[in-house]
Coordinates of C-alpha atoms and ligand atoms in Angstrom, one line a residue:
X1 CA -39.2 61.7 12.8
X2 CA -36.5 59.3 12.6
X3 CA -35.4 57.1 10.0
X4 CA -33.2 53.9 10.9
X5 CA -32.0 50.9 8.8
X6 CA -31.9 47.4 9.0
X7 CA -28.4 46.4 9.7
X8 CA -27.1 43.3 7.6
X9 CA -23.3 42.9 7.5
X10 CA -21.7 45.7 9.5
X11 CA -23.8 47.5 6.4
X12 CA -27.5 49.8 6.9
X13 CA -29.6 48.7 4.1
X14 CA -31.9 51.2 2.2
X15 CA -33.8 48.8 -0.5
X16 CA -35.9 52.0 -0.9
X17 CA -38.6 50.1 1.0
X18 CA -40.1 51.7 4.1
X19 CA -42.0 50.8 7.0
X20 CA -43.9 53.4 8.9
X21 CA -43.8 52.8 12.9
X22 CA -46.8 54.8 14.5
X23 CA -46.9 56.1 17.8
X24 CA -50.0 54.5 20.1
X25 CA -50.5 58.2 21.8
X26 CA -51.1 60.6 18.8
X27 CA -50.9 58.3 15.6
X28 CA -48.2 60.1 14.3
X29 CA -45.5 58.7 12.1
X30 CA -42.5 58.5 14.9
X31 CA -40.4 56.8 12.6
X32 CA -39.5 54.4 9.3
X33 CA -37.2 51.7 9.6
X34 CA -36.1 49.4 6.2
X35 CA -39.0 47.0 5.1
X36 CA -36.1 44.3 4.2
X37 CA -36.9 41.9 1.2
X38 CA -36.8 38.0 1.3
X39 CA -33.3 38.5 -0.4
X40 CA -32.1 41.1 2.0
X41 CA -33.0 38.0 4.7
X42 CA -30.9 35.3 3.0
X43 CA -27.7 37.9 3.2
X44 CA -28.6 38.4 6.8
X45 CA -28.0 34.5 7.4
X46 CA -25.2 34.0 4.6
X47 CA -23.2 37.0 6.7
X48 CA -24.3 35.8 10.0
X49 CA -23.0 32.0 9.3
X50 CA -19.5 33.4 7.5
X51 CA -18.9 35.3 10.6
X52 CA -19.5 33.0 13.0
X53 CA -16.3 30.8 13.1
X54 CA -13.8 33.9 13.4
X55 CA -16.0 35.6 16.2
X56 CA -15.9 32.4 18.3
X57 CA -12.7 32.1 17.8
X58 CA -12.0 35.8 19.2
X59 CA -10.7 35.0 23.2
X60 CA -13.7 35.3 25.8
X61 CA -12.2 38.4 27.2
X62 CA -12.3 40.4 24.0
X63 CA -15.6 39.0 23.5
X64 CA -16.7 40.3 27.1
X65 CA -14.4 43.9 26.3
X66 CA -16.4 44.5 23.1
X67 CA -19.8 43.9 24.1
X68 CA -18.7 46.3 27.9
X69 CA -17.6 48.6 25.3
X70 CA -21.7 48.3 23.9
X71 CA -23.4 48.6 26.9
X72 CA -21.2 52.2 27.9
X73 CA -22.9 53.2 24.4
X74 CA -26.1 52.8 26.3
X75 CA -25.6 54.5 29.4
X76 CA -24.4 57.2 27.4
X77 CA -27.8 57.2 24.7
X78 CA -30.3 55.9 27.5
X79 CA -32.4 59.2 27.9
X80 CA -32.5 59.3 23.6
X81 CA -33.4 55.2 23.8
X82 CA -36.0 56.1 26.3
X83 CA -37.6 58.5 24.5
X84 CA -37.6 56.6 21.3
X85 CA -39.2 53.1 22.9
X86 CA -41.8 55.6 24.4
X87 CA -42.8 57.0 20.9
X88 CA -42.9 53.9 19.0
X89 CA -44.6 51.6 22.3
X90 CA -46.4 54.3 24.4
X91 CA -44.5 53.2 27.8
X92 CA -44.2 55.9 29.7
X93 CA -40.5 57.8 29.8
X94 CA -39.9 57.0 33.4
X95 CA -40.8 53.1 32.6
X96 CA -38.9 53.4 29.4
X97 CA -36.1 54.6 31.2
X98 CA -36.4 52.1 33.8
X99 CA -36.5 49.3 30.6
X100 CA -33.0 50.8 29.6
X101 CA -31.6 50.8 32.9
X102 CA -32.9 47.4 33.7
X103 CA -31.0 46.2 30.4
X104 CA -27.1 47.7 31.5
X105 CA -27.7 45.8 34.6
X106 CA -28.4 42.7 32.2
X107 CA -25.6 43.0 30.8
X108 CA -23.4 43.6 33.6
X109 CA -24.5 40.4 35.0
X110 CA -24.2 38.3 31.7
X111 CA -20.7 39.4 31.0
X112 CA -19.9 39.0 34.7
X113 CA -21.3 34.8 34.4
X114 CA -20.1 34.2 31.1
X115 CA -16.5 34.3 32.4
X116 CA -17.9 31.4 34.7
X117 CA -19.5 29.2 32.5
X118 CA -16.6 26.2 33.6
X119 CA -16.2 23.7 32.0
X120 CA -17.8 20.1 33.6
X121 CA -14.5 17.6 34.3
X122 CA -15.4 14.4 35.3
X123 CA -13.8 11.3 36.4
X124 CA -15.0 7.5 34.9
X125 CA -13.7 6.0 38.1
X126 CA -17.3 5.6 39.8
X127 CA -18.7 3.7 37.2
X128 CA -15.2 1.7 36.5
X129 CA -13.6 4.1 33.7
X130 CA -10.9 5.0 35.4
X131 CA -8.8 5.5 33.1
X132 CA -10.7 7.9 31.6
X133 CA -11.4 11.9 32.8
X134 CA -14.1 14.1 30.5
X135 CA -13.6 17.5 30.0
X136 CA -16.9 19.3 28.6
X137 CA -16.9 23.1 27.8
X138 CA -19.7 25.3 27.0
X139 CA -19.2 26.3 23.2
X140 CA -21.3 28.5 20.9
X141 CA -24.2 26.9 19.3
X142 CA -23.6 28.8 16.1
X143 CA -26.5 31.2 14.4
X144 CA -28.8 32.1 16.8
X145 CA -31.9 34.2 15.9
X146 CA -33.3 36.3 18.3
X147 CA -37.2 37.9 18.2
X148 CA -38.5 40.2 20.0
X149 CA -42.0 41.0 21.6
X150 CA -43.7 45.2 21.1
X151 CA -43.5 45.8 25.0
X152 CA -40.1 44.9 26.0
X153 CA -38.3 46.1 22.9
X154 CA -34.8 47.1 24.6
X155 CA -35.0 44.3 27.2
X156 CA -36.0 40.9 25.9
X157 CA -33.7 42.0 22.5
X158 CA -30.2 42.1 24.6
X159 CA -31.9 39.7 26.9
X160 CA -30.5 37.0 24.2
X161 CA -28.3 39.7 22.0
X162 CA -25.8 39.4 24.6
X163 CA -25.7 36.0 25.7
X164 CA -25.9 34.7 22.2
X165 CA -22.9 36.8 21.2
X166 CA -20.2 37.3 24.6
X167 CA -20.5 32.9 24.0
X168 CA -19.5 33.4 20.3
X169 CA -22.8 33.0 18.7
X170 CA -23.7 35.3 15.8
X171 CA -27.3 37.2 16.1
X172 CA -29.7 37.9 13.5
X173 CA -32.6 40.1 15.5
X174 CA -35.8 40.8 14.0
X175 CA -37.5 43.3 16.8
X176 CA -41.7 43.5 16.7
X177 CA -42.7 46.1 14.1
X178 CA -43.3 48.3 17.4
X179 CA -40.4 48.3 18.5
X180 CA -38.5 48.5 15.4
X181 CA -36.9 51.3 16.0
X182 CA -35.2 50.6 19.5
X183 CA -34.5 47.2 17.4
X184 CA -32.7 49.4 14.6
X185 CA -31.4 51.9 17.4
X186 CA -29.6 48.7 18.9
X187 CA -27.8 48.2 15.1
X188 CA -26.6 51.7 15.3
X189 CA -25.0 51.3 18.3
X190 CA -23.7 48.0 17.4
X191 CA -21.4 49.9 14.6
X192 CA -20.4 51.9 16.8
X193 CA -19.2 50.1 19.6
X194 CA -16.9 48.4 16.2
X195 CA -18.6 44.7 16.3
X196 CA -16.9 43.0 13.8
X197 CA -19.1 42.8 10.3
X198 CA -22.0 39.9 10.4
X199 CA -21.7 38.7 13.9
X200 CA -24.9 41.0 15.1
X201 CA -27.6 41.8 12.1
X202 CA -31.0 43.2 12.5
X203 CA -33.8 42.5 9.8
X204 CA -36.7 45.1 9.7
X205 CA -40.2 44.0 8.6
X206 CA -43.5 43.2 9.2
X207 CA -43.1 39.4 10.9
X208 CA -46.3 38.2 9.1
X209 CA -44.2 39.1 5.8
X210 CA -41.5 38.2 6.8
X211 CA -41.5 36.0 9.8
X212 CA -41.6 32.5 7.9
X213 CA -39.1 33.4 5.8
X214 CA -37.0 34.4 8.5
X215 CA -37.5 31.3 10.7
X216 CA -37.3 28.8 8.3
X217 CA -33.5 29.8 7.2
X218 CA -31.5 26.9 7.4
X219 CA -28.7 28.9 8.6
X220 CA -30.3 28.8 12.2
X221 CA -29.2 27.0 15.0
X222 CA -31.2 28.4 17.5
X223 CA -33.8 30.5 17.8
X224 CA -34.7 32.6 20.9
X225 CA -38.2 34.1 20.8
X226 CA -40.7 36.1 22.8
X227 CA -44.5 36.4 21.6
X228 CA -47.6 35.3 21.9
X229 CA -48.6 31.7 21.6
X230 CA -50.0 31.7 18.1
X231 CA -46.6 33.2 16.9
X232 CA -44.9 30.6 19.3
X233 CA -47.0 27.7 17.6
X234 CA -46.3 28.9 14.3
X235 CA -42.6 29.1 14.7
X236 CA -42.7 25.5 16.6
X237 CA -44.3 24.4 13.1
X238 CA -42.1 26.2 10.9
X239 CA -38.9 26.5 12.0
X240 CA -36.0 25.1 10.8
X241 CA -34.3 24.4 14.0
X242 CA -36.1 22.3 17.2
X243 CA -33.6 24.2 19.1
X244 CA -35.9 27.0 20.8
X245 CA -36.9 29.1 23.7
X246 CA -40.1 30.0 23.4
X247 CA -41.9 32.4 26.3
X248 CA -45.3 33.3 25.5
X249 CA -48.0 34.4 26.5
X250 CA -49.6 34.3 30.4
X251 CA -52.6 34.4 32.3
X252 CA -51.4 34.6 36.2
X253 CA -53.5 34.3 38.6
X254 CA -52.9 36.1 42.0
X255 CA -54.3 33.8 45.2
X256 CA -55.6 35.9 48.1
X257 CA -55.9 33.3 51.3
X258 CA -56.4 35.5 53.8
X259 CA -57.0 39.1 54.6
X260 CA -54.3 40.2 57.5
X261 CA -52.1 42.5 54.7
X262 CA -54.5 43.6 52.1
X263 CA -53.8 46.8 52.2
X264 CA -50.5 46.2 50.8
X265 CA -51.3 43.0 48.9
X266 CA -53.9 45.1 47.3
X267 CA -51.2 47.3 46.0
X268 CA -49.0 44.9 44.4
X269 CA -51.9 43.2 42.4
X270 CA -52.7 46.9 41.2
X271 CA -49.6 47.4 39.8
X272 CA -49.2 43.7 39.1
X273 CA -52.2 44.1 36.7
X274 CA -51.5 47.9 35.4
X275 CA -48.1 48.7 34.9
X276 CA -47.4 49.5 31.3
X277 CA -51.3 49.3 31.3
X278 CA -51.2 45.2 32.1
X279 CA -49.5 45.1 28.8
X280 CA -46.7 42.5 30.5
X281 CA -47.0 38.3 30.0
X282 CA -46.4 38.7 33.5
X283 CA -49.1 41.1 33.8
X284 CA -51.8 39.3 37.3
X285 CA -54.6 38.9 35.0
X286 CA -56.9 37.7 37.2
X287 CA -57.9 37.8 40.7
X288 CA -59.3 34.4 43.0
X289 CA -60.3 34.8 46.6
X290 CA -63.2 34.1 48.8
X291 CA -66.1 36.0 49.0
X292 CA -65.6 37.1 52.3
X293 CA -62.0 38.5 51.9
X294 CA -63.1 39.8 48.1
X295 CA -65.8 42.0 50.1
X296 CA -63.0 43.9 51.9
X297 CA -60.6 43.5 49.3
X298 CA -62.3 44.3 46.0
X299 CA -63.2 48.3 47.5
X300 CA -59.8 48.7 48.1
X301 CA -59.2 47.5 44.7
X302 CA -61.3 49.6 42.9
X303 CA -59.8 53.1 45.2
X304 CA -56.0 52.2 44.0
X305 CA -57.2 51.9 40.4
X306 CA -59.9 55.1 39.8
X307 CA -56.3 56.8 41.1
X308 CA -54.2 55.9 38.7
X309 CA -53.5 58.5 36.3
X310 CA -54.5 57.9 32.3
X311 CA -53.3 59.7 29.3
X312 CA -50.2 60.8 27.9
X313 CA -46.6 58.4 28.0
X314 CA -45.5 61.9 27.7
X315 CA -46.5 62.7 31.0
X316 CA -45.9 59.9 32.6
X317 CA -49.5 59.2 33.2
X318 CA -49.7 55.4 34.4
X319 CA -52.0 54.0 31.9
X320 CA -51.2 55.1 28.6
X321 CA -52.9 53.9 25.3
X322 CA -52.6 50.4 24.3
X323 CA -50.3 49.4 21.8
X324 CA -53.2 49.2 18.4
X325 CA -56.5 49.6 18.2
X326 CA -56.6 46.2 17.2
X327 CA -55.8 45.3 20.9
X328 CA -58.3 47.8 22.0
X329 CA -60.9 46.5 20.5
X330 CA -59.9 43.1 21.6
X331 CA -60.1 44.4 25.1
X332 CA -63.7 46.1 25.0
X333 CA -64.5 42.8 23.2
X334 CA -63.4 40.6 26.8
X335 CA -65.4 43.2 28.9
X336 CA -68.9 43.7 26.8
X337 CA -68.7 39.7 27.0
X338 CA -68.4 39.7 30.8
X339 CA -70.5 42.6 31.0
X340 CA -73.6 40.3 28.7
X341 CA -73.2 37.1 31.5
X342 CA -73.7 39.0 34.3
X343 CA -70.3 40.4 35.5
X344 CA -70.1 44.1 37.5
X345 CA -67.6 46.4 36.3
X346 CA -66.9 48.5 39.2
X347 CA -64.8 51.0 37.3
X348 CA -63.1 51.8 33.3
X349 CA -64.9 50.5 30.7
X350 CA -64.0 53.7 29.3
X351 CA -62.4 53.8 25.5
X352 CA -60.6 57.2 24.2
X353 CA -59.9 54.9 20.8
X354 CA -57.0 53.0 22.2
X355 CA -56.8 54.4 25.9
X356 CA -58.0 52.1 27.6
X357 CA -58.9 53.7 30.7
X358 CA -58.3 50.9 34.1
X359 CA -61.3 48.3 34.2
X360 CA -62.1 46.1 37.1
X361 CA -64.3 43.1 36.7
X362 CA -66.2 41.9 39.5
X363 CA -68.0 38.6 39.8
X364 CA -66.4 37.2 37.1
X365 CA -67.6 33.3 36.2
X366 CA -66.2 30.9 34.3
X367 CA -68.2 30.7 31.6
X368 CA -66.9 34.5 30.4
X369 CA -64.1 34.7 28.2
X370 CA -62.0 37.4 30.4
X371 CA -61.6 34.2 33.0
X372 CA -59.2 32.5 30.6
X373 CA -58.0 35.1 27.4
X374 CA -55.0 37.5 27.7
X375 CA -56.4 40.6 27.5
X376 CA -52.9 42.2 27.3
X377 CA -54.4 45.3 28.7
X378 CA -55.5 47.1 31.8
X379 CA -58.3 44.8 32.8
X380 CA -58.5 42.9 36.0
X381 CA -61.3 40.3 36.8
X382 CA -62.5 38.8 40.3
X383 CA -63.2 34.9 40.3
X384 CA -64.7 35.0 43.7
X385 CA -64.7 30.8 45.0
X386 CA -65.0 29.8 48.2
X387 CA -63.3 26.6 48.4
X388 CA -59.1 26.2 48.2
X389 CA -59.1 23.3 46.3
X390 CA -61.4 24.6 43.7
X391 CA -59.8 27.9 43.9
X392 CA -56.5 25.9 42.8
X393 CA -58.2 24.1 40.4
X394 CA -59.0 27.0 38.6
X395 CA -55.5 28.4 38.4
X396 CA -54.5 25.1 37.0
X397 CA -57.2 24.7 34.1
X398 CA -55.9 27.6 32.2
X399 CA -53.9 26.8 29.3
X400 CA -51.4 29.4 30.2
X401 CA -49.1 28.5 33.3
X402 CA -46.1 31.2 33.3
X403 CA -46.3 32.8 36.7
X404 CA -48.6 33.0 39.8
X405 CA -49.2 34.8 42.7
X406 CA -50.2 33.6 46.4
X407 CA -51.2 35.9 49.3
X408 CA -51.0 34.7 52.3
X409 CA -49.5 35.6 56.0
X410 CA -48.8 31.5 56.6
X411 CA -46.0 30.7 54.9
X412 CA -46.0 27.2 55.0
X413 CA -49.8 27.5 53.9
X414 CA -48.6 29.7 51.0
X415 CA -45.7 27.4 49.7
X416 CA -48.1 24.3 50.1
X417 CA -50.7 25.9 47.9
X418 CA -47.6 26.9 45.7
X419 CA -46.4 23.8 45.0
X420 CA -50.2 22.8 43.9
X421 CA -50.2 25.4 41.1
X422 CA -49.0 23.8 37.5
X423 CA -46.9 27.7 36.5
X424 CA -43.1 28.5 35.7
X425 CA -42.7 30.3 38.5
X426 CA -45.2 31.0 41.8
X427 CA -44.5 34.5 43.6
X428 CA -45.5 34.5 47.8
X429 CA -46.9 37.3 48.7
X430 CA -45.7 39.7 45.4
X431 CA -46.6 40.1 42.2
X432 CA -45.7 37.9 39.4
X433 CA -42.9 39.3 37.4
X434 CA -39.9 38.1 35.3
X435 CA -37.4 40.3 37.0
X436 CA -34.4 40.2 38.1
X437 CA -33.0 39.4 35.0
X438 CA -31.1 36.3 36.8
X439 CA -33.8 34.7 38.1
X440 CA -34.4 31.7 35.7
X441 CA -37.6 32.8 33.3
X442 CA -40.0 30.2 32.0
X443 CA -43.5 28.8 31.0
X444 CA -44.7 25.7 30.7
X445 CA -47.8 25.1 29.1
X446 CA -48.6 27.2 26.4
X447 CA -47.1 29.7 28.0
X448 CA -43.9 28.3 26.5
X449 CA -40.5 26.1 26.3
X450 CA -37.2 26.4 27.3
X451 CA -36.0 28.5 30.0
X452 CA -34.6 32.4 29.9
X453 CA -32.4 33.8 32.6
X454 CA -29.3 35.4 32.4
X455 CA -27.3 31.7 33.5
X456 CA -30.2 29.6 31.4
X457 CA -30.1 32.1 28.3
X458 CA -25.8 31.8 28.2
X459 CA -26.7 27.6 28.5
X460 CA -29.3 27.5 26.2
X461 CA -26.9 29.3 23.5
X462 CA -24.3 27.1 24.1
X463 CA -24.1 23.6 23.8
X464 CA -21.4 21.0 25.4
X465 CA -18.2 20.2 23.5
X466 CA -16.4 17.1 25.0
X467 CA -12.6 15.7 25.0
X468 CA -12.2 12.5 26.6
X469 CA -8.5 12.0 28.1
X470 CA -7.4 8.0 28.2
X471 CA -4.6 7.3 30.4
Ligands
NAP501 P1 -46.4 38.7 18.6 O1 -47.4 39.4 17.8 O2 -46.4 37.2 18.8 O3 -45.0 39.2 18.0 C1 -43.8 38.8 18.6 C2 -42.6 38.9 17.6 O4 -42.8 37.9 16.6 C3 -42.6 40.2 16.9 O5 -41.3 40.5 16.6 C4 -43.3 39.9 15.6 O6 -43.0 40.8 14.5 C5 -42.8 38.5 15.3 N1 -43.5 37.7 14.4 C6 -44.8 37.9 13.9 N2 -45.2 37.0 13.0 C7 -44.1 36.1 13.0 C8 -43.8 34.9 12.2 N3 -44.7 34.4 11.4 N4 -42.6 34.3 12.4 C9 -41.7 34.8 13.2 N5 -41.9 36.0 13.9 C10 -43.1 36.6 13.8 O7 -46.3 39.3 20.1 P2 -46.3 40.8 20.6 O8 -47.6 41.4 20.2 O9 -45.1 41.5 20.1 O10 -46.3 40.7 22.2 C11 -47.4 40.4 22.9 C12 -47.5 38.9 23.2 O11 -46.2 38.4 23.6 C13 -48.4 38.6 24.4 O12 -49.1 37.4 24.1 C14 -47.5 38.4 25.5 O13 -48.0 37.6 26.6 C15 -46.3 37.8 24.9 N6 -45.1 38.1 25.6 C16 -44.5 37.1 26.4 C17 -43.4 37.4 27.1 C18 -42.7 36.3 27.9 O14 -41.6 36.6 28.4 N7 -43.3 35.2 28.2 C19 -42.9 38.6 27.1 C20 -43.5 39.6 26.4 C21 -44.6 39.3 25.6 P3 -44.1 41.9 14.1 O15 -44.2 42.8 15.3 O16 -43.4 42.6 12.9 O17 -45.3 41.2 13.8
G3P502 O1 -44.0 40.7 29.3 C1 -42.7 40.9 29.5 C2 -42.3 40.1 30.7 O2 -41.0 39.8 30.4 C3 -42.5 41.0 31.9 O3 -41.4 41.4 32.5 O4 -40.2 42.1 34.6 O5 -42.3 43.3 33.8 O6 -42.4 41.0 34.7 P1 -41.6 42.0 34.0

């Protein structure tokens, strides 16, 4: 079992108060991070704010030099990182793995575009200044606080980690209680890659202890966070900056026009709804089509999911337990309701406590709550409509609208219906999914505000700092 602390001013801290992270496979303890204090909270912010000046003032390319100097840490400790996230989240080692290797590339890619965040000169001469010439740089916002969601705890950390700091922000990170230990795990390494003291802290703690407390610091300039929509709401409410990025949760629906490639469209909305057992915002949560294409379709849906392995993360079965029981429960909760108006599971609606074993909902109407909740778990329903504009329609009324999918061999059909659907981002003929990392990441909706990205995440920690020239 491992024990990590929170990190507050280049310092671990051991108030003597422990939190106990359980693993989702066999219940065991897998670790204890600190269970920080509201005091322990205010240093994190005193610390982050004194330090902030100084770091900003250290030269980009020492910035960029340092936080290289990080990410080798990782690639070194990626196997150990892997196998932690997998004890503490129940992602499988070879998806936990992929999480960490997904994250050096991150990097790489942030430190490589921070170096070309130019500066905007501009000329008044077009709109009869021209005696004037503006010269805006991108400069650190200040104290930005990063959160983190359970099933991404490596990736959407250093997703703003790094940005925030290589532009001369200092971090305070508070990871999900799952997660915790990665979160903590990303301290250690901090130390040892030599940050300076207080630029990057990491409080430990149960968020609905500690979360208010946290946001509300009046230390904070921005605040970067990934969650669900109540916790997004909340924060909206509570915070004591407007300045967020909020991605939350999601509810995409994957469009099937046609049915000339459903043998592989079939596979990527299986693994679009399944991997890490469809506990991804980006997860297809929902499948519309017409009858006549879901009578081909759905059969081959239901053979790609009764394969899928189940069991241990350990093994790097596909579909491993769900993060609580809680969520379990929440799950089986969706499907009995589907199952009392009517709906046909066609396979799962199996429970091992929180192994939830692969479900597919059939015939699923609107008037059933698995139409329009997040299950966050491997569950996929079948709206079957036969009209397009209905079909899009139904897409639209959700309140969610991060992602989408549309299958369909027409292009110009595809990007037509595309443009009709109100989501962040529409996928043709692919799975939804936030990656690659550069791709610009957002929800609108409840689904969120603000914008993630590797380019949007260095702009949206960085604000513009003009001198105007007079000549
Ligand atoms: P969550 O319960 O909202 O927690 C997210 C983070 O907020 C955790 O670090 C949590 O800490 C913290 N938190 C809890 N209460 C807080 C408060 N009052 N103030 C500030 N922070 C607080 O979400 P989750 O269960 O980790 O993740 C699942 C949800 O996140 C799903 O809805 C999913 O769709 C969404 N999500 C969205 C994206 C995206 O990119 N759009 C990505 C991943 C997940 P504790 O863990 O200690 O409570
Ligand atoms: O839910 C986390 C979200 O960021 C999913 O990422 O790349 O698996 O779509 P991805």
């Amino acid at each position: 079992m491992i024990n990590y602390k929170a990190l507050i001013n280049g310092e671990f801290i051991d108030n003597g108060n422990w939190l106990e992270i359980y693993d989702p496979y066999n219940n065991e303890v897998a670790g204890k991070v600190t269970a920080l204090k509201p005091e322990d909270i205010e240093k994190a912010f005193m610390f982050a704010r004194n330090a902030q000046e100084n770091w900003e003032n250290v030269d980009l390319i020492t910035r960029i030099k340092l936080m290289n100097d990080f990410k080798n840490l990782i690639e070194k400790n990626k196997n150990e990182i892997a196998k932690i996230m997998t004890s503490e989240i129940s992602k499988n080692l070879k998806e936990s793995l992929t999480e960490v290797e997904r994250t050096i590339e991150l990097i790489e890619y942030t430190l490589e575009e921070a170096k070309r965040m130019e500066p905007l000169a501009l000329t008044g001469e077009g709109i009869g200044a021209k005696n004037k010439i503006g010269i805006f740089s991108r400069v650190a916002k200040g104290v930005v606080l990063a959160i983190s969601p359970f099933n991404y705890p490596f990736n959407l950390a250093l997703a703003k980690i790094i940005p925030a700091l290589v532009m001369g922000n200092t971090v305070v990170f508070k990871p999900a209680t799952a997660g915790s230990l990665v979160g903590a795990y990303i301290g250690k390494l901090s130390i040892e890659a030599k940050f300076p003291k207080g630029i990057f802290n990491v409080v430990t703690g149960r968020g609905r202890e500690i979360g208010d407390i946290i946001t509300s610091n009046k230390e904070i300039d921005m605040i970067s966070f990934t969650g669900s929509v109540p916790i997004g709401k909340n924060i909206k409410e509570k915070a004591s900056t407007k300045d967020l990025v909020l991605e939350l949760g999601g509810k995409d629906p994957a469009l099937v026009l046609d049915d000339s490639k459903l043998e592989n469209w079939s596979k990527q909305i299986v693994d679009g709804a399944f991997g890490y057992s469809g506990q991804r915002c980006t997860a297809i949560k929902r499948v519309i089509t017409t009858n006549k294409i879901a009578d081909k379709l759905v059969p081959m849906l239901k053979s790609q999911i009764e394969s899928l392995t189940v069991g241990s993360p350990y093994e790097n079965k596909a579909i491993t337990p769900v993060i609580d029981q809680k969520s379990a429960d929440f799950i089986k909760g969706l499907i009995d309701d589907s199952v009392s108006k009517k709906a046909k599971v066609l396979c799962g609606n199996k429970f091992e406590n929180n192994l939830v074993y692969p479900t597919l909902i059939d015939n699923v109407t609107l008037d059933m709550r698995v139409a329009w909740e997040e299950p966050f778990g491997p569950v996929l329903p079948i709206i079957r409509i036969d009209d397009l504009n209905e079909m899009i329609k139904i897409a639209n009324d959700s309140e969610f609208g991060l992602q989408a999918s549309v299958f369909c061999s027409d292009i110009s059909n595809a990007i037509n219906v595309a443009k009709k659907i109100k989501a962040g981002t529409v996928n043709i003929n692919g799975k939804s999914q936030r990656g690659p990392d550069c791709f610009p990441f957002l929800g609108i909706k409840d689904s969120g505000q603000g914008v993630q990205g590797v380019r949007e995440s260095l702009l949206s920690m960085t604000r513009y700092s003009g001198i105007v020239i007079n000549y």
